Coordinates of C-alpha atoms in Angstrom, one line a residue:
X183 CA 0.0 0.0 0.0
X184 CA 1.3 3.0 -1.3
X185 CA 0.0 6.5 1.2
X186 CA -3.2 7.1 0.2
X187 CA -4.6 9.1 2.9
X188 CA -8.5 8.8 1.6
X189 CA -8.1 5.1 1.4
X190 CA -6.8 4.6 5.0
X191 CA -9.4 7.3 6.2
X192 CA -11.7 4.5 4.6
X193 CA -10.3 1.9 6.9
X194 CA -11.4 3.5 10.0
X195 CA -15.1 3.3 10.4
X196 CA -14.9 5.2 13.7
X197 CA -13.7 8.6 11.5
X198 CA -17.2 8.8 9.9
X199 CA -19.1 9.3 12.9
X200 CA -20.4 11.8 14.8
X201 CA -19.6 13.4 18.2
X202 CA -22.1 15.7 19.5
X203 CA -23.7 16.3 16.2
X204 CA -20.6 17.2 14.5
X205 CA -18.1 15.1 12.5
X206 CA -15.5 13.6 14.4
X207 CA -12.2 14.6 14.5
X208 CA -10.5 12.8 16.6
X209 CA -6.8 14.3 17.6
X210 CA -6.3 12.2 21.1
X211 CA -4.5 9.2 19.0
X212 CA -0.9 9.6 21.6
X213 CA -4.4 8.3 24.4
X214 CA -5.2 5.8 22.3
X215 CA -5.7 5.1 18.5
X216 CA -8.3 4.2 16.6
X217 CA -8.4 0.7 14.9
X218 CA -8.8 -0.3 11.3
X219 CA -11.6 -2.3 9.6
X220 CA -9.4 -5.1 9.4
X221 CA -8.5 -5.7 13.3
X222 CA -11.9 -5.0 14.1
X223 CA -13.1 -7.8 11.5
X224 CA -10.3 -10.2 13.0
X225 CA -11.2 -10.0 16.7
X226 CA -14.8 -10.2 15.0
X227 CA -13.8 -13.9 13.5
X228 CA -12.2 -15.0 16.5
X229 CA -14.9 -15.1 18.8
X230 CA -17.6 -15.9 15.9
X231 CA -16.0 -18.9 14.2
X232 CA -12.3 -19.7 16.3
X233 CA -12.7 -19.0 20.1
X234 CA -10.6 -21.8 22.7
X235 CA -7.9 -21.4 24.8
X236 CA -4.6 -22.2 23.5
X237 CA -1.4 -23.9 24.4
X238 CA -2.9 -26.8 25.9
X239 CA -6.4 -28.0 23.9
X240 CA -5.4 -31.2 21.6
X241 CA -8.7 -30.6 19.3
X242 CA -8.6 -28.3 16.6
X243 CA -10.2 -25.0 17.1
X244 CA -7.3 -24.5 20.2
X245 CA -4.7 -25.5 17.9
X246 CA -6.0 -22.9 15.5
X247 CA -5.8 -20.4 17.9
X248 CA -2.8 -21.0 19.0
X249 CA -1.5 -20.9 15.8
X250 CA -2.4 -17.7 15.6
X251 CA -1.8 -15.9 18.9
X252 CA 2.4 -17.3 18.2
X253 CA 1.9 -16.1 15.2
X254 CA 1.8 -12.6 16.5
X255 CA 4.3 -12.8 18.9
X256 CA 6.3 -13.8 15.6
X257 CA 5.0 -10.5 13.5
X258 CA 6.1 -8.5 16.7
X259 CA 9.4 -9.8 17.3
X260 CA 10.0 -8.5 13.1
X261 CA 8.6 -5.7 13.3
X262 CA 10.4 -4.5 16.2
X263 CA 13.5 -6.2 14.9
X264 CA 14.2 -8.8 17.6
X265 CA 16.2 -11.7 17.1
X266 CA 13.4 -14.4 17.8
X267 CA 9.8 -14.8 18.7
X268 CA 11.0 -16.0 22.1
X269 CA 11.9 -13.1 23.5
X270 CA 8.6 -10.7 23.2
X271 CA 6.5 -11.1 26.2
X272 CA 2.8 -10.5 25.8
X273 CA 1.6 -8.4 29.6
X274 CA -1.8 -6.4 29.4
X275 CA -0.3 -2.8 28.5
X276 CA 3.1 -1.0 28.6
X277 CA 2.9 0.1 32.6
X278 CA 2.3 -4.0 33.5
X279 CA 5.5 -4.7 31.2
X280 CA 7.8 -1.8 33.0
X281 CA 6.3 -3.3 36.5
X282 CA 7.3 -7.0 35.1
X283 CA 11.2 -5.5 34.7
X284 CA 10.7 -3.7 37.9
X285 CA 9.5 -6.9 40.1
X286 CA 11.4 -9.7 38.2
X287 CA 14.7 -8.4 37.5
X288 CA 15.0 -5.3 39.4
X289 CA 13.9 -7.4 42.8
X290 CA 17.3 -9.8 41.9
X291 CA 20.2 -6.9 40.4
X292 CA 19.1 -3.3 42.2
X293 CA 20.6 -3.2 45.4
X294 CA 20.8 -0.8 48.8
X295 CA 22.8 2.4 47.3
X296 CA 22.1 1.2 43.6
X297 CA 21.2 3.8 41.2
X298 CA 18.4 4.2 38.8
X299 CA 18.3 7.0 36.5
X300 CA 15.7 8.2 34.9
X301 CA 14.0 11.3 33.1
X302 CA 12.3 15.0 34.4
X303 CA 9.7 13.9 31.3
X304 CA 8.7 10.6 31.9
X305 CA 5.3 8.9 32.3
X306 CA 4.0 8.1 35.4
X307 CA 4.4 4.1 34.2
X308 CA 8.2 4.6 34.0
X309 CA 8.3 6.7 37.2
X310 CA 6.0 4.8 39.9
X311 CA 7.8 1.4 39.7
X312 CA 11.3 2.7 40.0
X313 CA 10.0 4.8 43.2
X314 CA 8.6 1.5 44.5
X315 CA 11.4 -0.7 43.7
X316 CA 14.1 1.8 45.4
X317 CA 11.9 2.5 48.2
X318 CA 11.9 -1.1 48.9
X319 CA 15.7 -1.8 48.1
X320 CA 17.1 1.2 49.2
X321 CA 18.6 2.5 46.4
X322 CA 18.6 5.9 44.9
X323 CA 16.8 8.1 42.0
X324 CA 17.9 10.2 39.8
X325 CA 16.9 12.2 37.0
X326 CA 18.5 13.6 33.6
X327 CA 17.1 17.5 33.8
X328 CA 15.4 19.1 30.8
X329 CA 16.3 22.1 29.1
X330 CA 13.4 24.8 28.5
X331 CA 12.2 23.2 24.8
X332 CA 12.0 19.8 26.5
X333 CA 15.0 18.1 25.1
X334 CA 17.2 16.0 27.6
X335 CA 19.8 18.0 29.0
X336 CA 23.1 15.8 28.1
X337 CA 25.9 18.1 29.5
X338 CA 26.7 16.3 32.3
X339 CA 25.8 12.9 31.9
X340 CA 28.8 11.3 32.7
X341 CA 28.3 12.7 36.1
X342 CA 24.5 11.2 36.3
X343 CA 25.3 8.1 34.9
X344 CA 27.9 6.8 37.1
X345 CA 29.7 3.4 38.0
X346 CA 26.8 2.8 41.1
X347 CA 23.9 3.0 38.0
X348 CA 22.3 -0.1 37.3
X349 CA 19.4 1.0 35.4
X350 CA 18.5 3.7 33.1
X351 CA 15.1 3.8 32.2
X352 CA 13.2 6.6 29.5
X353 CA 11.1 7.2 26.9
X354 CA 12.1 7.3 23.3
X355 CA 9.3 9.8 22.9
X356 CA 7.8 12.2 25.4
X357 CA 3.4 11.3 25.3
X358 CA 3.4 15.4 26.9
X359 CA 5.5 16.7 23.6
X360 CA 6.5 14.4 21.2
X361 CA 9.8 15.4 22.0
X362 CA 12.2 12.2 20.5
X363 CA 15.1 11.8 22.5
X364 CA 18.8 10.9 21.3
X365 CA 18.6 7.6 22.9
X366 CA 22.2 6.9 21.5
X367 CA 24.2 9.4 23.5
X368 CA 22.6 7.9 26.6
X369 CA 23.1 4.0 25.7
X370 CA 26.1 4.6 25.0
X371 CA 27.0 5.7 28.1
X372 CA 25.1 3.2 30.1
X373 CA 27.3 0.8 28.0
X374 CA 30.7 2.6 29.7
X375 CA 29.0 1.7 33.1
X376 CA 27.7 -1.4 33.0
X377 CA 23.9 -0.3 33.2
X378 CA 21.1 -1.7 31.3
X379 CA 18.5 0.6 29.0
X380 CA 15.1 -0.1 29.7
X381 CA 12.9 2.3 26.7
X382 CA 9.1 3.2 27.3
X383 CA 8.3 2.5 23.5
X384 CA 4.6 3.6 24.3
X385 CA 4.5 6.3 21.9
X386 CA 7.7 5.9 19.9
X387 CA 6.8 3.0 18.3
X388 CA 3.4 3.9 17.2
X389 CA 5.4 6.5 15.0
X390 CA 9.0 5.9 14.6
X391 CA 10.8 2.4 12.7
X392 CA 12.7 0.9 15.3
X393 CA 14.8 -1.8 15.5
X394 CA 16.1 -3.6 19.2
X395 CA 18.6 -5.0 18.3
X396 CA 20.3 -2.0 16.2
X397 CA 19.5 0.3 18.3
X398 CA 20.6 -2.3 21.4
X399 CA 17.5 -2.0 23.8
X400 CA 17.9 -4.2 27.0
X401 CA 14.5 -3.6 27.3
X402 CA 11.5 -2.3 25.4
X403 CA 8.1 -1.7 26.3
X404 CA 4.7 -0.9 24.3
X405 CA 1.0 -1.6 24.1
X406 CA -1.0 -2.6 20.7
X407 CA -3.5 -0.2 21.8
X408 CA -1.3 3.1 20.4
X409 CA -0.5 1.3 17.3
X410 CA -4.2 0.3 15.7
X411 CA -4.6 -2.7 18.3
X412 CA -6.6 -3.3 20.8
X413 CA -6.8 -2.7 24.5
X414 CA -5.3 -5.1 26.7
X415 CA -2.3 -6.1 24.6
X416 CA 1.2 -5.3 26.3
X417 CA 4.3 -6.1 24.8
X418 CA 7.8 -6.7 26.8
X419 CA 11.0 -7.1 24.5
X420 CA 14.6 -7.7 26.3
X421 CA 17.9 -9.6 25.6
X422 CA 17.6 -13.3 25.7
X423 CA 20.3 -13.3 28.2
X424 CA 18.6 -10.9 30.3
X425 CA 15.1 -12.5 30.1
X426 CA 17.2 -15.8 30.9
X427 CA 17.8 -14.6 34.5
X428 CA 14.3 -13.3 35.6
X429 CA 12.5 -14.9 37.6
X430 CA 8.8 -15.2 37.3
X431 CA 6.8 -12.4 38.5
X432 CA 3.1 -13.8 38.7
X433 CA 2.4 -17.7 39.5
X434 CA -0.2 -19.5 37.9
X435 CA -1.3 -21.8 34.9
X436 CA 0.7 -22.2 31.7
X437 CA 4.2 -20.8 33.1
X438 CA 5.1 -24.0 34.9
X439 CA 6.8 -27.1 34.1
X440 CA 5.9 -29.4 37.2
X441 CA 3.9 -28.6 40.4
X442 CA 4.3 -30.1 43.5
X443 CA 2.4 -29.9 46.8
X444 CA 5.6 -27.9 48.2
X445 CA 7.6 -26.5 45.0
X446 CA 7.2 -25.8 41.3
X447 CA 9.6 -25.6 38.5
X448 CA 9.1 -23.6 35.5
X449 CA 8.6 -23.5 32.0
X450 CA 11.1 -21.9 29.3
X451 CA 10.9 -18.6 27.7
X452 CA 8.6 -16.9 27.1
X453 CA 5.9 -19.1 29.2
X454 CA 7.6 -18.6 32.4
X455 CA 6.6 -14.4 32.4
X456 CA 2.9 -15.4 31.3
X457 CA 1.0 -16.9 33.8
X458 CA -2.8 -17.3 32.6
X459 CA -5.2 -16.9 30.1
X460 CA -3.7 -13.9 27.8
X461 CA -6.2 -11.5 25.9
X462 CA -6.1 -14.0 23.1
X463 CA -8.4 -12.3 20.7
X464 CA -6.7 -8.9 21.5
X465 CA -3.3 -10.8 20.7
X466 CA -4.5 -12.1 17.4
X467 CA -6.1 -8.5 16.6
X468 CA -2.8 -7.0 17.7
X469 CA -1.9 -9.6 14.5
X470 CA -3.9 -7.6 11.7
X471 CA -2.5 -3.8 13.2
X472 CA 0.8 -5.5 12.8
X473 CA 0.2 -5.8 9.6
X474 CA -2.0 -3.1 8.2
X475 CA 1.4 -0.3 9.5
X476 CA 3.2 -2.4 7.5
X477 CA 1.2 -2.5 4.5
X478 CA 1.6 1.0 5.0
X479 CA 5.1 1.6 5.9
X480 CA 6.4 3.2 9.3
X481 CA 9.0 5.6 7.3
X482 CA 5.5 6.9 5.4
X483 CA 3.7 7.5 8.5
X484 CA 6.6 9.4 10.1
X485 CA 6.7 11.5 6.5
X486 CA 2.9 12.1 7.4
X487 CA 3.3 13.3 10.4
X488 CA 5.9 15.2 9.9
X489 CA 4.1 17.1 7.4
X490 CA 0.8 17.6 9.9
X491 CA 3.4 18.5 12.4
X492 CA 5.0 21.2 10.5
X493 CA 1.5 22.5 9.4
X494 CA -0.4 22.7 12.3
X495 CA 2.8 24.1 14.7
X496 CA 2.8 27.0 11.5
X497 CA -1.0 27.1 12.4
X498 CA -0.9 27.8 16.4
X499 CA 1.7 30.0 16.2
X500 CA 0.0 32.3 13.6
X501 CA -3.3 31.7 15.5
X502 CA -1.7 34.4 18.5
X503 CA -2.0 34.2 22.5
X504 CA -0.9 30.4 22.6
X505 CA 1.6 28.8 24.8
X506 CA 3.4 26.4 23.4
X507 CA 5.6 23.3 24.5
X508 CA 8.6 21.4 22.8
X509 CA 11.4 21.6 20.2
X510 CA 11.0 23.4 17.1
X511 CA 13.5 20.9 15.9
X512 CA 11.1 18.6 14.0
X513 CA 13.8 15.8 13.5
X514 CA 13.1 15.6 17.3
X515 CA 9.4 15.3 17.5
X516 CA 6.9 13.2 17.1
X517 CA 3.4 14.3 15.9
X518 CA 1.8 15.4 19.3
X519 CA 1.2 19.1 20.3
X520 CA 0.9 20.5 23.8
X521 CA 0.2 24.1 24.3
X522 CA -2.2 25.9 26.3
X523 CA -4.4 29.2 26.6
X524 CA -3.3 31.1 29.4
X525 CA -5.3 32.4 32.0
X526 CA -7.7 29.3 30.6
X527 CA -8.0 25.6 32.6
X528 CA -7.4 23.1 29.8
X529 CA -10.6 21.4 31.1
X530 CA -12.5 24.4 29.9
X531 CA -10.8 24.3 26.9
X532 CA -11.6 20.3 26.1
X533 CA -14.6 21.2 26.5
X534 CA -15.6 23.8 23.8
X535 CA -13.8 21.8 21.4
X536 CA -15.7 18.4 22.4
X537 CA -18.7 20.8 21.4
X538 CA -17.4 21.0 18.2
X539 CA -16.7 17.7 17.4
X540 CA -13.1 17.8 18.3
X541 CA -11.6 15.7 20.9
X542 CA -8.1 16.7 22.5
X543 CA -6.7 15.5 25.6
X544 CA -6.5 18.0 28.5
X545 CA -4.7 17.4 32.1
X546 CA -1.8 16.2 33.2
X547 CA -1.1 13.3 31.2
X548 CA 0.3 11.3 33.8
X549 CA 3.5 12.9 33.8
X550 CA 3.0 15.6 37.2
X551 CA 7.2 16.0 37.2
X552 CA 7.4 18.0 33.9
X553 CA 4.0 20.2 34.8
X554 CA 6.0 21.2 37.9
X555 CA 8.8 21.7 35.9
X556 CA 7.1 24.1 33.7
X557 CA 5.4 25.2 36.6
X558 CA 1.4 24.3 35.3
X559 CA -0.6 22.4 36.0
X560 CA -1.6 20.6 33.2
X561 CA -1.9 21.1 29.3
X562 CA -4.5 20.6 26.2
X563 CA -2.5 18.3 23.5
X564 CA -3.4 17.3 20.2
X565 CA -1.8 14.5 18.8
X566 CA -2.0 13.3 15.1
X567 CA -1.4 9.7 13.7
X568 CA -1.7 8.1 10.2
X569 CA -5.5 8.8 9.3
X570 CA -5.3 12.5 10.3
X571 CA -5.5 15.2 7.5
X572 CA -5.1 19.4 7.4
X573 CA -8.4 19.4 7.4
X574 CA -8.3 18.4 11.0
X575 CA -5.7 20.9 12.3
X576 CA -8.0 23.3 10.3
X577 CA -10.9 22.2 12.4
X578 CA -9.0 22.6 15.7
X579 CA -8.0 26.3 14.9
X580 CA -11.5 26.6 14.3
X581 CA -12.5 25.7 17.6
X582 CA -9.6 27.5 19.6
X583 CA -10.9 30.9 17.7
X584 CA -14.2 29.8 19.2
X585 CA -12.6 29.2 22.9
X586 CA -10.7 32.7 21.9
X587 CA -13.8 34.4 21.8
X588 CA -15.9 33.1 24.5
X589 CA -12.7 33.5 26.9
X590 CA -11.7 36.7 25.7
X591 CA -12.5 39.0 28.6
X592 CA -9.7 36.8 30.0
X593 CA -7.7 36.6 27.8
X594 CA -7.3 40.1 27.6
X595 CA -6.1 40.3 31.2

């Protein structure tokens, strides 16, 4: 598929809707995106004509479907670039695979006066577990600052990333301001040290092509649900050797070899970190988004949204009385916009524009560090994926003229 914008607009039944009488125009995709016709159809099949359990059902409808839940986690480990099938890890959603990393390997190697480093712009996903983990092991946080556009401050990392680091953990793109970070400076630091990279893929890998092994992840996390999947669907990639040493976090059915009444012993990779029934039928839709960004091409999509990017920041910043957040270096950003009306809440603001049709997401976004770094308390954001259009960005300036003039007594002030 070459990128036909009308054509994949047609794929997404969602996008012909309504919402509150107007036409949809959905710009909350960094949230959660919206699915193709084809994943819908294939979760659609799967309970219709192919639902059982898999892994352990000798008749044929389990062996079908376990056919093609592997299958996935085969499609996964190529797309992402991974050696072998063996060493994804399907978890419910990116936070359950950073707490998997946390509680299984960081419980054995992070010690009392161990370091973790981490980010002034991460999500609360890759920030909770870490506090959790050192307040339980006694170890010690700390956090590579940001410079006033939102890029990583890198001057001094050789003093934050020290001998007594075991762990660095960050995004590869900020969910707040698309801001892309220059992962390689940082790896190759960790490398100097002896620490592992852990990478919060949640929004990078919706966007950007990335390869593990190239690009020498110890760990990577994302969800299916940011990339055309479905809800549910987590995916944990690390290092064979690493994933050889964790223990499992969550006991159960299907991750064991033999039980006894006093003891167990457990199965090989990648059974022993997936205790229970999975989200089979999100698994096997996660399958069809796999393929459908393919078909389409991850290079395209970034070319997309580099082009919405560029249009809609040229836009906002013509539009007047905006505060904006991130880069203007486009090579590192990703196609989400945070920005604000001051002397506005961004609740208010979400608002107006759901009137319109328009839906935004307005708050926090689960990342409280970098509001009090900026000193707010929360944004609006507009994010943009594949299936978004000018037309859209043209719809959102619409409505912000609209919250312009209902707010502008305020804004005035």
């Amino acid at each position: 598929m070459s990128f036909d914008l009308e054509k994949i607009r047609g794929d997404f039944p969602i996008l012909s809707t309504e919402m509150n009488g107007k036409p949809l125009v959905f710009l909350d995709s960094a949230a959660s995106s919206q699915k193709p016709k084809s994943v819908i159809d294939t979760i659609r099949k799967y309970y219709e004509a192919e639902n059982a359990n898999i892994h352990r059902g000798v008749y044929s409808l389990s062996q079908k479907a376990t056919e093609k839940y592997e299958m996935t986690r085969i499609k996964t480990s190529r797309f992402i670039g991974a050696a072998c099938a063996k060493v994804v890890i399907f978890t419910r959603n990116t936070t359950e695979s950073i707490n998997l990393v946390a509680q299984s390997w960081g419980r054995t190697n992070i010690h009392e006066g161990d370091e973790i480093v981490l980010t002034e712009l991460e999500h609360h996903s890759n920030l909770v577990p870490w506090q959790m983990l050192a307040q339980e092991k006694q170890a010690v946080l700390k956090f590579i600052p940001l410079n006033q556009d939102s890029t990583l401050d890198l001057s001094n990392l050789d003093e934050i990333i020290t001998e007594r680091v075991k762990l660095v953990a960050l995004a590869q793109m900020s969910n707040v301001t698309g801001t892309i970070h220059d992962l390689s400076a940082i790896i190759r630091r960790a490398r100097e040290v002896g620490a592992k990279v852990l990478i919060d893929g949640a929004q990078g890998i919706c966007h950007l092509p990335t390869n593990v092994q190239r690009e020498d992840f110890d760990f990577y996390a994302f969800s299916a649900h940011k990339m055309l999947g479905p809800t549910g669907v987590g995916i944990l990639y690390a290092k064979e050797e690493i994933l050889d040493t964790m223990p499992p976090w969550m006991g159960g059915g299907d991750m064991i070899s033999k039980v006894w009444k006093e003891k167990s012993t457990y199965a090989d990779l990648p059974a022993r970190l997936e205790a229970g029934t999975p989200n089979i039928s999100g698994v096997i839709g996660f399958g069809a988004a796999l393929e459908y960004l393919e078909s389409v091409g991850m290079q395209e999509i970034r070319n997309h949204e580099l082009e919405l990017l560029q249009y809609a920041l040229d836009r906002l910043e013509d539009f007047g009385g905006l505060e904006l957040y991130g880069t203007n270096d486009l090579s590192k950003r990703g196609g989400v916009i945070s920005f604000n009306f001051p002397g506005v809440h961004p609740h208010d603001v979400g608002s107006i524009l759901d009137e319109e049709g328009i839906a935004i997401r307005v708050g926090h976004h689960c990342a409280q560090p970098f509001m009090d770094f900026k000193g707010i308390a929360g944004t609006c954001r507009a994010s943009f994926y594949l299936y978004n259009t000018k037309e859209d960005v043209d719809s959102l300036l619409v409505g912000l003229k609209k919250v312009k003039e209902i707010f502008g007594r305020v804004l005035k002030r």
